[in-house]
Amino acid sequence: MNTSIDKLLKSLTLEEKAALVAGADMWKTQEIERAGVPSITMFDGTNGVRKPGSTQEMGLFSENMPATCYPTGVALGSTWNTELIEEVGEALGRESLALDTQILLGPGVNMKRSPLGGRNFEYYSEDPVLTGELGAAMVNGLQRMGVGASVKHFAGNNQETEKMVSNSVVDERTLREIYLTAFEIIVKKANPWTVMTSYNLLNGTYTSEHDFLLRQVLREEWGYDGVVMSDWTAVHDRLKSLRAGLDLEMPGPAKYNAVKLVSAVRSGELDESVLDASVRRMLELVAKVTAAAGSKEARQPWDVDAHHELARRAAAESIVLLKNENGILPLAAGKLRLLAVIGQKAKKPRYQGGGSARVTPTRLDIPYDEIAAMAGGEDHLAYAEGYRNDNEPDDALIKESVRLASQAEAAVLFVGQPEGTESEGYDSKTIDLPPAQVKLIQEVAAAQPNCIVILCNGTAVAMQEWIGGVPAVLEMWLSGQGSGRAVADILFGRVNPSGKLSETFPVKLSDTPSYLTFGDGNQQAVYSEGIFTGYRYYAKRSLSRCSRSATAYPTRRLSTAACAPALPAG
Ligand code: BGC
């Protein structure tokens, strides 16, 4: 293999080599037909394949090719189950092959520095070791199918505010212990075919041209020999980035930068061996991809039903029982006279976040329908919308909800951050539920003691305004296209809840360790809390309590044994 790659490398012209280290369009690398080098196609993303109609389109605001929408990172992170995540990785691999995708741009393994992070839903945890183990499982599953992973975004990319220009200021101990560890675990345990750098600067240098990060740490210390690619349009100084070890500039074509590379080699400014090292890694990647393209799974349709079942099963394992007083859950299937189902999200579910991770699902389970089926039919349900997609309480909607809830034997309330608030591109402003939903919960809970709150959100929310008044809370997360069935299974005890939080739920935003500096703007993100992120901070300040009282229904044993990071007292 190496001899043939050596030969191939020698046969390429300088112009061909410069073309090979950049994309050909939005999603493909350059083909060198003359030399028999095919192009590689890559698409997002972190919880499903997002394939636009053509490789010229970004496809962020259009419907893309249908693919299974698996639970988002935060939800998978709450399973703490490496075997399950590996299985999801394999399924993503199968779908990628069927959709002619050789590299899938995920998993996303950045740390959650603040619950306000716009992409928190894509990431597994606030803990580097848990993230590393789960990320390695995902990469192993995917790559076993012959599809390369792109572990992203390397590194110090923990906010969306000014993300293209923001400088993350992090001391070395914090960087290594908190922000690099997950990448290190994945590189060493799963050898991802590619690593994607981030948009931000790290201590004054763009990560796409960061010699310490890319050459010293990633390649020399960790021994990484795969391809490093840029995030989309994140290359600034191409010579600097190539020298630091960034092989592939995406997207392309990089007309200006290709000319620059050629003339830099000709003028002696750039040693051709530097370019050759990157070209060699690109050719090695092409060889891996080509070998996999010959597998029997390649371009075969996947079993849509079986993958939907997997999405349901993974969603059910993601759901976390946060509170269950008086054994109110599970509900008795088929035995309730009337169950009030309240909240717009029961019929219009929120099951994924926005931005490059947004998948067009193959189908979608609706919580209301799934609950109706288990409750014995719609005659046993009373539905009220409860709120609309805004902040202002609507007294008429609340009144109707209270009326129905008081006539029923129990009420299930679907609440969570409004559609469009959790996405790539911006950070959130608050971790509180909208006032309309808080008021709804308070008033329904006052009228109906058997009140179960179901949270649909991509990161921690504050609960202190209402949690004392309700006996049961389920964290459903943004759990993908099968989450409607999954939540019904959990509500009615067909599945015992086994999810555990993988991030801390603060009592209020101002309690969070990065509160004073997160999202400040001024193109600076100063990580002044150091290594005390997430539960480390609360534990250090003795603000934590780790409750095991509501982690499963009492009658059955759990299959997983992980303990949730601490919930702060309050
Ligand atoms: C995101 C990446 C994504 C890429 C391609 C960027 O904006 O940060 O995560 O893979 O776009 O869609």
Coordinates of C-alpha atoms and ligand atoms in Angstrom, one line a residue:
M1 CA 0.0 0.0 0.0
N2 CA 2.7 2.5 1.0
T3 CA 4.8 1.7 -2.1
S4 CA 1.8 2.4 -4.3
I5 CA 1.1 5.6 -2.4
D6 CA 4.7 6.6 -2.7
K7 CA 4.5 6.0 -6.4
L8 CA 1.2 7.8 -6.7
L9 CA 2.6 10.8 -4.8
K10 CA 5.6 11.0 -7.0
S11 CA 3.5 10.9 -10.1
L12 CA 1.4 14.0 -9.1
T13 CA 2.3 17.4 -10.4
L14 CA 2.7 20.3 -8.0
E15 CA -0.7 21.8 -9.1
E16 CA -2.4 18.4 -8.5
K17 CA -1.0 18.2 -5.1
A18 CA -2.1 21.7 -4.2
A19 CA -5.6 20.8 -5.5
L20 CA -5.8 17.7 -3.4
V21 CA -5.4 19.5 -0.1
A22 CA -8.7 21.4 -0.6
G23 CA -12.3 20.6 -1.4
A24 CA -13.6 20.5 -4.9
D25 CA -16.9 21.9 -3.8
M26 CA -19.0 22.2 -0.6
W27 CA -18.7 18.5 0.3
K28 CA -16.3 16.7 -2.0
T29 CA -12.5 16.5 -2.3
Q30 CA -10.8 16.9 -5.6
E31 CA -10.6 14.0 -8.0
I32 CA -7.4 13.6 -10.0
E33 CA -8.7 11.6 -12.9
R34 CA -5.5 11.3 -14.7
A35 CA -3.8 9.6 -11.7
G36 CA -6.8 7.6 -10.7
V37 CA -7.5 9.4 -7.5
P38 CA -11.2 9.6 -6.8
S39 CA -12.9 12.3 -4.8
I40 CA -14.3 11.7 -1.3
T41 CA -17.7 12.8 -0.2
M42 CA -18.5 14.0 3.3
F43 CA -21.6 15.2 5.0
D44 CA -22.8 16.2 8.5
G45 CA -23.3 15.2 11.2
T46 CA -23.6 14.3 14.8
N47 CA -26.9 12.5 15.1
G48 CA -27.9 11.6 11.5
V49 CA -26.7 12.0 8.0
R50 CA -27.5 15.4 6.6
K51 CA -27.2 15.0 2.8
P52 CA -28.3 18.0 0.8
G53 CA -29.7 17.6 -2.7
S54 CA -26.3 18.3 -4.3
T55 CA -22.7 18.7 -3.2
Q56 CA -22.9 22.4 -4.3
E57 CA -25.5 23.2 -1.6
M58 CA -25.0 23.8 2.1
G59 CA -28.6 22.7 2.7
L60 CA -29.0 24.4 6.1
F61 CA -32.4 25.8 5.5
S62 CA -33.9 23.2 3.1
E63 CA -35.1 19.7 3.5
N64 CA -32.3 17.2 2.9
M65 CA -32.3 13.5 1.9
P66 CA -34.3 11.5 4.6
A67 CA -32.1 9.7 7.1
T68 CA -32.7 8.4 10.6
C69 CA -32.6 11.2 13.2
Y70 CA -31.0 9.5 16.2
P71 CA -31.0 11.1 19.7
T72 CA -28.8 14.2 19.8
G73 CA -25.4 14.1 21.6
V74 CA -26.8 15.2 25.0
A75 CA -29.3 12.4 24.9
L76 CA -26.8 9.7 23.8
G77 CA -24.5 11.1 26.5
S78 CA -27.2 10.4 29.1
T79 CA -27.2 6.7 28.2
W80 CA -23.6 6.3 29.4
N81 CA -23.8 3.2 27.2
T82 CA -20.8 2.6 25.0
E83 CA -22.3 -0.5 23.4
L84 CA -25.4 1.3 22.4
I85 CA -23.5 4.2 21.0
E86 CA -21.3 1.9 19.0
E87 CA -24.5 0.3 17.6
V88 CA -25.8 3.8 16.6
G89 CA -22.4 4.5 15.0
E90 CA -22.7 1.3 12.9
A91 CA -26.2 2.3 11.9
L92 CA -24.9 5.8 10.9
G93 CA -22.2 4.0 8.9
R94 CA -24.8 1.9 7.0
E95 CA -26.8 5.0 6.2
S96 CA -23.7 7.0 5.2
L97 CA -22.8 4.2 2.7
A98 CA -26.3 4.0 1.3
L99 CA -26.2 7.8 0.9
D100 CA -22.8 7.7 -0.8
T101 CA -21.0 9.4 2.0
Q102 CA -17.5 8.3 2.9
I103 CA -16.8 10.6 5.8
L104 CA -19.5 11.6 8.4
L105 CA -18.7 14.9 10.1
G106 CA -19.0 13.9 13.7
P107 CA -19.0 13.2 16.6
G108 CA -18.9 16.6 18.2
V109 CA -17.0 16.3 21.4
N110 CA -16.6 19.8 22.8
M111 CA -17.1 20.4 26.5
K112 CA -20.1 22.2 27.9
R113 CA -18.6 25.2 29.5
S114 CA -21.9 26.8 30.2
P115 CA -25.5 25.6 29.8
L116 CA -26.0 28.5 27.5
G117 CA -23.8 27.0 24.7
G118 CA -25.8 27.0 21.5
R119 CA -24.4 23.6 20.4
N120 CA -24.5 21.9 23.8
F121 CA -27.2 19.6 22.4
E122 CA -24.7 18.1 19.9
Y123 CA -22.2 17.3 22.6
Y124 CA -22.2 14.4 25.1
S125 CA -21.2 15.9 28.4
E126 CA -19.4 18.4 30.6
D127 CA -17.0 15.6 31.5
P128 CA -14.0 14.9 29.3
V129 CA -13.6 11.3 30.2
L130 CA -17.2 10.4 29.6
T131 CA -17.2 12.3 26.4
G132 CA -14.0 10.6 25.3
E133 CA -15.3 7.1 26.0
L134 CA -18.6 7.7 24.3
G135 CA -17.0 9.5 21.3
A136 CA -14.6 6.6 20.9
A137 CA -17.5 4.2 20.8
M138 CA -19.2 6.3 18.1
V139 CA -16.1 6.4 16.0
N140 CA -15.4 2.7 16.4
G141 CA -19.0 1.8 15.3
L142 CA -18.9 4.2 12.3
Q143 CA -15.5 3.2 11.1
R144 CA -16.2 -0.5 11.5
M145 CA -18.6 0.0 8.6
G146 CA -15.9 1.6 6.5
V147 CA -17.1 5.2 7.0
G148 CA -14.6 7.7 8.4
A149 CA -15.4 9.9 11.3
S150 CA -14.5 13.6 11.7
V151 CA -14.1 14.3 15.4
K152 CA -14.8 18.0 16.0
H153 CA -14.2 20.8 16.8
F154 CA -10.6 20.8 17.8
A155 CA -10.4 22.7 20.2
G156 CA -11.5 25.3 22.7
N157 CA -14.7 25.8 20.8
N158 CA -17.2 26.1 23.6
Q159 CA -19.5 28.9 22.5
E160 CA -21.3 30.2 19.5
T161 CA -21.0 33.9 20.3
E162 CA -18.6 35.4 17.8
K163 CA -17.4 31.9 17.1
M164 CA -15.5 32.8 13.9
V165 CA -13.4 35.4 15.6
S166 CA -13.5 34.6 19.3
N167 CA -10.2 34.0 21.1
S168 CA -10.4 31.3 23.8
V169 CA -8.0 32.2 26.5
V170 CA -7.2 29.0 28.4
D171 CA -4.3 28.0 30.6
E172 CA -2.4 24.9 29.6
R173 CA -3.5 22.7 32.5
T174 CA -7.1 23.5 31.9
L175 CA -6.7 23.0 28.2
R176 CA -5.2 19.6 28.6
E177 CA -7.3 18.3 31.5
I178 CA -10.7 19.6 30.4
Y179 CA -10.7 20.7 26.7
L180 CA -8.3 18.2 25.0
T181 CA -8.9 15.0 27.0
A182 CA -11.9 13.8 25.1
F183 CA -10.0 14.2 21.8
E184 CA -7.0 12.4 23.2
I185 CA -9.1 9.4 24.3
I186 CA -10.8 9.2 21.0
V187 CA -7.5 9.5 19.0
K188 CA -5.9 6.8 21.1
K189 CA -8.8 4.4 21.4
A190 CA -10.5 4.8 18.0
N191 CA -8.0 6.4 15.6
P192 CA -10.6 8.6 13.7
W193 CA -9.8 8.9 10.0
T194 CA -10.2 12.7 10.3
V195 CA -10.2 15.4 12.9
M196 CA -11.9 18.8 12.3
T197 CA -10.4 22.0 13.7
S198 CA -12.6 24.8 15.0
Y199 CA -13.4 28.4 14.0
N200 CA -12.0 30.1 17.1
L201 CA -8.6 31.2 18.1
L202 CA -6.9 29.5 21.0
N203 CA -4.6 31.8 23.0
G204 CA -4.2 34.2 20.1
T205 CA -3.9 31.7 17.2
Y206 CA -6.6 30.2 15.0
T207 CA -6.9 26.5 15.7
S208 CA -6.7 25.8 12.0
E209 CA -3.1 27.0 12.0
H210 CA -2.1 26.2 15.6
D211 CA 1.3 24.5 15.6
F212 CA 1.1 23.6 19.3
L213 CA -2.3 22.1 19.0
L214 CA -2.0 20.3 15.6
R215 CA 1.6 19.4 15.3
Q216 CA 3.0 19.2 18.9
V217 CA 0.0 17.8 20.8
L218 CA -2.1 16.0 18.2
R219 CA 0.6 14.5 16.0
E220 CA 3.7 14.3 18.1
E221 CA 2.3 13.6 21.6
W222 CA -0.7 11.5 20.6
G223 CA 0.7 10.0 17.5
Y224 CA -2.2 10.9 15.2
D225 CA -1.5 10.1 11.6
G226 CA -4.9 10.7 10.0
V227 CA -6.2 13.8 8.1
V228 CA -6.8 17.1 9.8
M229 CA -9.4 19.2 8.0
S230 CA -10.7 22.7 8.6
D231 CA -14.2 23.6 9.7
W232 CA -16.0 25.2 6.9
T233 CA -14.2 28.4 5.7
A234 CA -12.0 28.4 8.9
V235 CA -8.6 28.6 7.1
H236 CA -7.0 32.0 7.3
D237 CA -3.3 31.7 6.4
R238 CA -2.9 28.6 4.2
L239 CA 0.8 28.4 4.5
K240 CA 0.7 28.6 8.2
S241 CA -2.1 26.0 8.5
L242 CA -0.3 23.5 6.2
R243 CA 2.9 23.9 8.2
A244 CA 1.0 23.3 11.4
G245 CA -0.4 20.1 9.9
L246 CA -3.9 21.0 8.6
D247 CA -4.1 18.8 5.6
L248 CA -7.5 19.6 4.0
E249 CA -9.1 23.0 3.6
M250 CA -12.9 22.8 3.4
P251 CA -14.9 23.6 1.5
G252 CA -13.4 24.3 -1.9
P253 CA -12.3 24.9 -4.5
A254 CA -9.5 26.9 -2.9
K255 CA -8.4 28.6 -6.1
Y256 CA -6.5 31.4 -4.4
N257 CA -4.8 29.2 -1.8
A258 CA -3.9 26.5 -4.3
V259 CA -2.0 29.1 -6.4
K260 CA -0.4 30.4 -3.3
L261 CA 0.8 26.9 -2.3
V262 CA 2.2 26.3 -5.8
S263 CA 4.1 29.6 -5.9
A264 CA 5.3 29.2 -2.3
V265 CA 6.9 25.9 -3.2
R266 CA 8.4 27.3 -6.5
S267 CA 9.8 30.3 -4.6
G268 CA 11.3 28.2 -1.9
E269 CA 9.1 29.7 0.8
L270 CA 7.4 26.4 1.4
D271 CA 9.4 23.1 1.5
E272 CA 7.6 20.7 -0.8
S273 CA 8.0 17.9 1.7
V274 CA 5.4 19.8 3.9
L275 CA 2.9 19.7 1.1
D276 CA 3.8 16.1 0.4
A277 CA 3.1 15.0 4.0
S278 CA -0.4 16.3 3.7
V279 CA -0.9 14.9 0.2
R280 CA 0.2 11.5 1.5
R281 CA -2.3 11.6 4.3
M282 CA -5.0 12.5 1.8
L283 CA -4.0 9.6 -0.4
E284 CA -4.0 7.3 2.5
L285 CA -7.5 8.4 3.4
V286 CA -8.6 7.9 -0.2
A287 CA -7.2 4.4 0.0
K288 CA -9.2 3.6 3.2
V289 CA -12.4 5.0 1.7
T290 CA -11.9 3.1 -1.6
A291 CA -11.4 -0.2 0.2
A292 CA -14.6 0.4 2.1
A293 CA -16.6 1.4 -1.0
G294 CA -16.2 -2.1 -2.2
S295 CA -17.9 -3.6 0.8
K296 CA -21.2 -5.4 0.4
E297 CA -23.1 -2.7 2.4
A298 CA -21.9 0.1 0.1
R299 CA -24.9 1.9 -1.6
Q300 CA -27.4 -0.7 -0.3
P301 CA -30.6 0.7 1.1
W302 CA -30.7 0.4 4.9
D303 CA -33.6 -1.2 6.8
V304 CA -35.6 2.0 7.6
D305 CA -37.8 0.2 10.1
A306 CA -34.9 -1.5 12.0
H307 CA -33.1 1.9 12.2
H308 CA -36.2 3.6 13.5
E309 CA -36.5 0.9 16.2
L310 CA -32.9 1.6 17.1
A311 CA -33.6 5.3 17.3
R312 CA -36.5 4.5 19.7
R313 CA -34.5 2.2 21.8
A314 CA -31.6 4.7 22.1
A315 CA -34.1 7.5 22.9
A316 CA -35.6 5.4 25.7
E317 CA -32.2 4.8 27.2
S318 CA -31.6 8.5 27.1
I319 CA -34.5 9.6 29.1
V320 CA -33.7 10.5 32.7
L321 CA -36.1 10.2 35.6
L322 CA -35.3 13.3 37.6
K323 CA -38.1 13.0 40.2
N324 CA -40.7 10.4 41.1
E325 CA -42.5 10.9 44.4
N326 CA -45.1 8.5 45.7
G327 CA -44.3 6.1 42.9
I328 CA -46.6 8.2 40.6
L329 CA -44.7 6.7 37.6
P330 CA -45.2 4.4 35.8
L331 CA -48.8 5.1 34.8
A332 CA -51.0 2.1 34.4
A333 CA -51.3 1.2 30.7
G334 CA -54.9 0.9 29.6
K335 CA -56.3 1.6 33.1
L336 CA -56.7 5.3 33.2
R337 CA -60.1 6.8 32.7
L338 CA -58.7 10.1 31.6
L339 CA -55.2 11.4 31.2
A340 CA -54.6 15.1 30.4
V341 CA -51.8 15.6 27.9
I342 CA -50.8 19.2 28.0
G343 CA -48.4 21.2 25.9
Q344 CA -47.8 22.0 22.3
K345 CA -44.7 19.8 22.2
A346 CA -46.9 16.6 22.8
K347 CA -48.2 17.1 19.2
K348 CA -45.4 19.1 17.6
P349 CA -42.4 17.5 19.2
R350 CA -39.0 19.1 19.6
Y351 CA -36.6 16.3 18.9
Q352 CA -33.4 17.9 17.5
G353 CA -31.5 21.1 17.5
G354 CA -30.7 23.6 14.7
G355 CA -27.8 24.2 12.4
S356 CA -25.5 21.7 10.6
A357 CA -26.7 18.8 12.8
R358 CA -30.4 19.2 11.6
V359 CA -31.5 15.9 10.0
T360 CA -34.6 15.3 7.7
P361 CA -36.0 12.3 9.5
T362 CA -37.4 9.2 7.8
R363 CA -40.4 9.3 10.0
L364 CA -41.5 10.8 13.3
D365 CA -43.2 9.4 16.4
I366 CA -45.6 11.9 17.9
P367 CA -45.8 11.6 21.7
Y368 CA -49.5 12.3 21.9
D369 CA -50.3 9.4 19.4
E370 CA -48.0 7.0 21.2
I371 CA -49.5 7.9 24.6
A372 CA -53.0 7.5 23.2
A373 CA -52.1 4.0 21.9
M374 CA -50.9 2.9 25.3
A375 CA -53.7 4.6 27.3
G376 CA -56.3 2.6 25.4
G377 CA -57.2 5.2 22.7
E378 CA -57.8 8.9 22.4
D379 CA -61.1 8.6 24.4
H380 CA -58.8 8.3 27.4
L381 CA -56.9 11.5 26.7
A382 CA -57.8 15.2 27.0
Y383 CA -55.4 17.5 25.1
A384 CA -54.7 21.2 25.7
E385 CA -52.1 23.2 23.8
G386 CA -51.0 25.1 27.0
Y387 CA -48.7 27.7 25.4
R388 CA -47.5 28.9 22.0
N389 CA -43.9 29.3 20.8
D390 CA -43.4 32.5 22.7
N391 CA -42.7 33.8 26.2
E392 CA -46.0 35.5 27.2
P393 CA -48.4 33.5 29.2
D394 CA -51.7 33.0 27.4
D395 CA -54.3 33.0 30.1
A396 CA -57.0 31.4 28.0
L397 CA -54.7 28.4 27.1
I398 CA -53.6 28.0 30.7
K399 CA -57.3 28.1 31.9
E400 CA -58.2 25.4 29.4
S401 CA -55.3 23.3 30.5
V402 CA -56.2 23.6 34.2
R403 CA -59.8 22.7 33.4
L404 CA -58.8 19.5 31.6
A405 CA -56.2 18.6 34.1
S406 CA -58.6 18.9 37.0
Q407 CA -61.0 16.5 35.3
A408 CA -58.3 13.9 34.7
E409 CA -56.6 11.3 37.0
A410 CA -53.2 12.6 36.0
A411 CA -51.6 15.3 33.8
V412 CA -48.6 14.9 31.6
L413 CA -47.0 18.3 30.6
F414 CA -44.7 18.6 27.7
V415 CA -42.5 21.7 28.1
G416 CA -39.0 22.9 27.1
Q417 CA -37.1 25.6 25.3
P418 CA -39.0 27.0 22.3
E419 CA -38.2 25.8 18.8
G420 CA -35.3 27.7 17.3
T421 CA -33.6 28.6 20.6
E422 CA -31.0 25.8 20.6
S423 CA -28.8 25.9 17.5
E424 CA -25.5 26.3 16.0
G425 CA -24.9 30.0 15.3
Y426 CA -25.9 31.6 18.6
D427 CA -25.9 30.9 22.3
S428 CA -28.9 30.9 24.5
K429 CA -29.7 33.9 26.8
T430 CA -31.4 32.0 29.6
I431 CA -31.8 28.5 31.1
D432 CA -35.2 29.3 32.5
L433 CA -38.2 27.9 30.8
P434 CA -40.3 30.6 29.1
P435 CA -42.6 32.4 31.6
A436 CA -45.7 31.0 29.7
Q437 CA -44.6 27.4 30.5
V438 CA -43.6 28.1 34.1
K439 CA -47.0 29.6 34.8
L440 CA -48.7 26.7 33.1
I441 CA -46.8 24.2 35.2
Q442 CA -47.6 26.0 38.4
E443 CA -51.3 26.4 37.7
V444 CA -51.8 22.9 36.4
A445 CA -49.9 21.4 39.3
A446 CA -52.1 23.4 41.8
A447 CA -55.2 21.8 40.2
Q448 CA -53.9 18.3 39.6
P449 CA -51.6 16.6 42.2
N450 CA -50.6 13.8 39.8
C451 CA -48.6 16.0 37.5
I452 CA -45.7 14.7 35.4
V453 CA -43.5 17.3 33.7
I454 CA -41.6 16.1 30.6
L455 CA -38.7 18.3 29.5
C456 CA -37.7 18.6 25.9
N457 CA -34.5 20.5 25.7
G458 CA -30.9 20.2 24.6
T459 CA -29.1 21.3 27.7
A460 CA -29.7 21.9 31.4
V461 CA -32.7 24.1 32.5
A462 CA -33.5 25.8 35.8
M463 CA -36.3 24.1 37.7
Q464 CA -36.5 25.8 41.0
E465 CA -39.6 27.9 40.2
W466 CA -41.7 24.8 39.7
I467 CA -40.1 21.5 40.6
G468 CA -41.3 21.7 44.2
G469 CA -44.9 21.6 43.1
V470 CA -44.8 18.5 40.9
P471 CA -44.2 14.9 41.9
A472 CA -42.6 13.6 38.8
V473 CA -40.1 15.0 36.1
L474 CA -38.7 13.2 33.1
E475 CA -35.9 14.7 31.1
M476 CA -36.6 13.6 27.6
W477 CA -33.9 15.8 25.9
L478 CA -34.0 16.2 22.1
S479 CA -34.1 12.5 21.5
G480 CA -34.6 12.1 17.8
Q481 CA -37.3 10.7 15.6
G482 CA -38.2 7.8 17.9
S483 CA -38.5 9.8 21.1
G484 CA -42.4 9.9 21.0
R485 CA -42.6 6.2 21.4
A486 CA -39.7 6.2 23.8
V487 CA -41.4 8.6 26.2
A488 CA -44.6 6.7 26.1
D489 CA -42.8 3.5 26.9
I490 CA -41.2 5.1 29.9
L491 CA -44.4 6.8 31.1
F492 CA -46.3 3.5 31.0
G493 CA -43.4 1.4 32.4
R494 CA -42.8 -0.7 29.3
V495 CA -39.2 0.5 29.6
N496 CA -37.6 1.2 32.9
P497 CA -35.8 4.6 32.8
S498 CA -32.0 4.2 33.0
G499 CA -30.7 7.5 31.7
K500 CA -28.3 9.5 34.0
L501 CA -27.5 13.1 33.6
S502 CA -24.2 13.8 32.0
E503 CA -24.2 17.5 32.8
T504 CA -25.1 19.4 36.0
F505 CA -28.5 21.1 36.3
P506 CA -27.7 24.4 38.1
V507 CA -30.4 25.9 40.4
K508 CA -29.9 29.2 38.5
L509 CA -27.7 30.6 35.8
S510 CA -25.8 32.8 38.1
D511 CA -24.6 29.7 40.0
T512 CA -22.7 28.4 37.0
P513 CA -18.9 28.5 37.0
S514 CA -18.4 30.5 33.8
Y515 CA -21.2 32.9 34.6
L516 CA -19.0 35.9 34.9
T517 CA -17.3 35.5 31.5
F518 CA -19.3 33.3 29.2
G519 CA -20.5 34.9 26.0
D520 CA -18.9 38.3 27.0
G521 CA -18.2 39.2 23.4
N522 CA -15.2 41.6 22.6
Q523 CA -13.8 38.6 20.7
Q524 CA -12.5 37.1 23.9
A525 CA -13.6 34.1 25.8
V526 CA -11.6 34.0 29.0
Y527 CA -11.9 30.6 30.7
S528 CA -11.3 32.1 34.2
E529 CA -13.0 29.2 36.0
G530 CA -10.0 27.1 34.9
I531 CA -10.5 23.3 35.5
F532 CA -13.6 24.0 37.7
T533 CA -16.2 23.4 35.0
G534 CA -19.5 21.6 35.6
Y535 CA -19.7 19.3 38.6
R536 CA -16.0 20.0 39.5
Y537 CA -17.0 23.5 40.5
Y538 CA -20.1 22.5 42.5
A539 CA -18.2 19.7 44.2
K540 CA -15.3 22.0 45.1
R541 CA -17.7 24.5 46.6
S542 CA -19.6 21.7 48.4
L543 CA -22.8 22.7 46.6
S544 CA -23.6 19.2 45.4
R545 CA -25.8 16.4 46.3
C546 CA -25.9 13.2 44.3
S547 CA -29.4 11.8 44.5
R548 CA -30.0 8.2 43.6
S549 CA -33.6 8.3 44.7
A550 CA -35.2 8.9 41.3
T551 CA -33.1 7.1 38.8
A552 CA -35.4 4.2 38.0
Y553 CA -38.8 2.7 38.8
P554 CA -38.6 0.8 42.1
T555 CA -39.8 -2.6 40.9
R556 CA -37.0 -3.5 38.4
R557 CA -33.3 -3.6 38.3
L558 CA -31.3 -1.3 36.1
S559 CA -29.0 -2.5 33.5
T560 CA -26.6 0.5 33.7
A561 CA -24.8 1.4 36.9
A562 CA -23.5 4.9 36.2
C563 CA -24.1 7.7 38.7
A564 CA -25.3 11.1 37.5
P565 CA -23.0 14.1 37.9
A566 CA -24.3 16.0 41.0
L567 CA -27.4 18.1 41.1
P568 CA -26.6 21.2 43.2
A569 CA -28.8 21.6 46.2
G570 CA -31.4 24.3 46.2
Ligands
BGC1 C1 -19.9 23.5 11.5 C2 -19.4 22.1 11.4 C3 -20.0 21.4 10.2 C4 -19.7 22.2 9.0 C5 -20.3 21.7 7.7 C6 -19.8 24.3 10.3 O1 -20.4 25.5 10.3 O2 -19.3 24.1 12.6 O3 -19.8 21.3 12.6 O4 -19.6 20.1 10.1 O5 -20.2 23.5 9.2 O6 -21.7 21.8 7.7

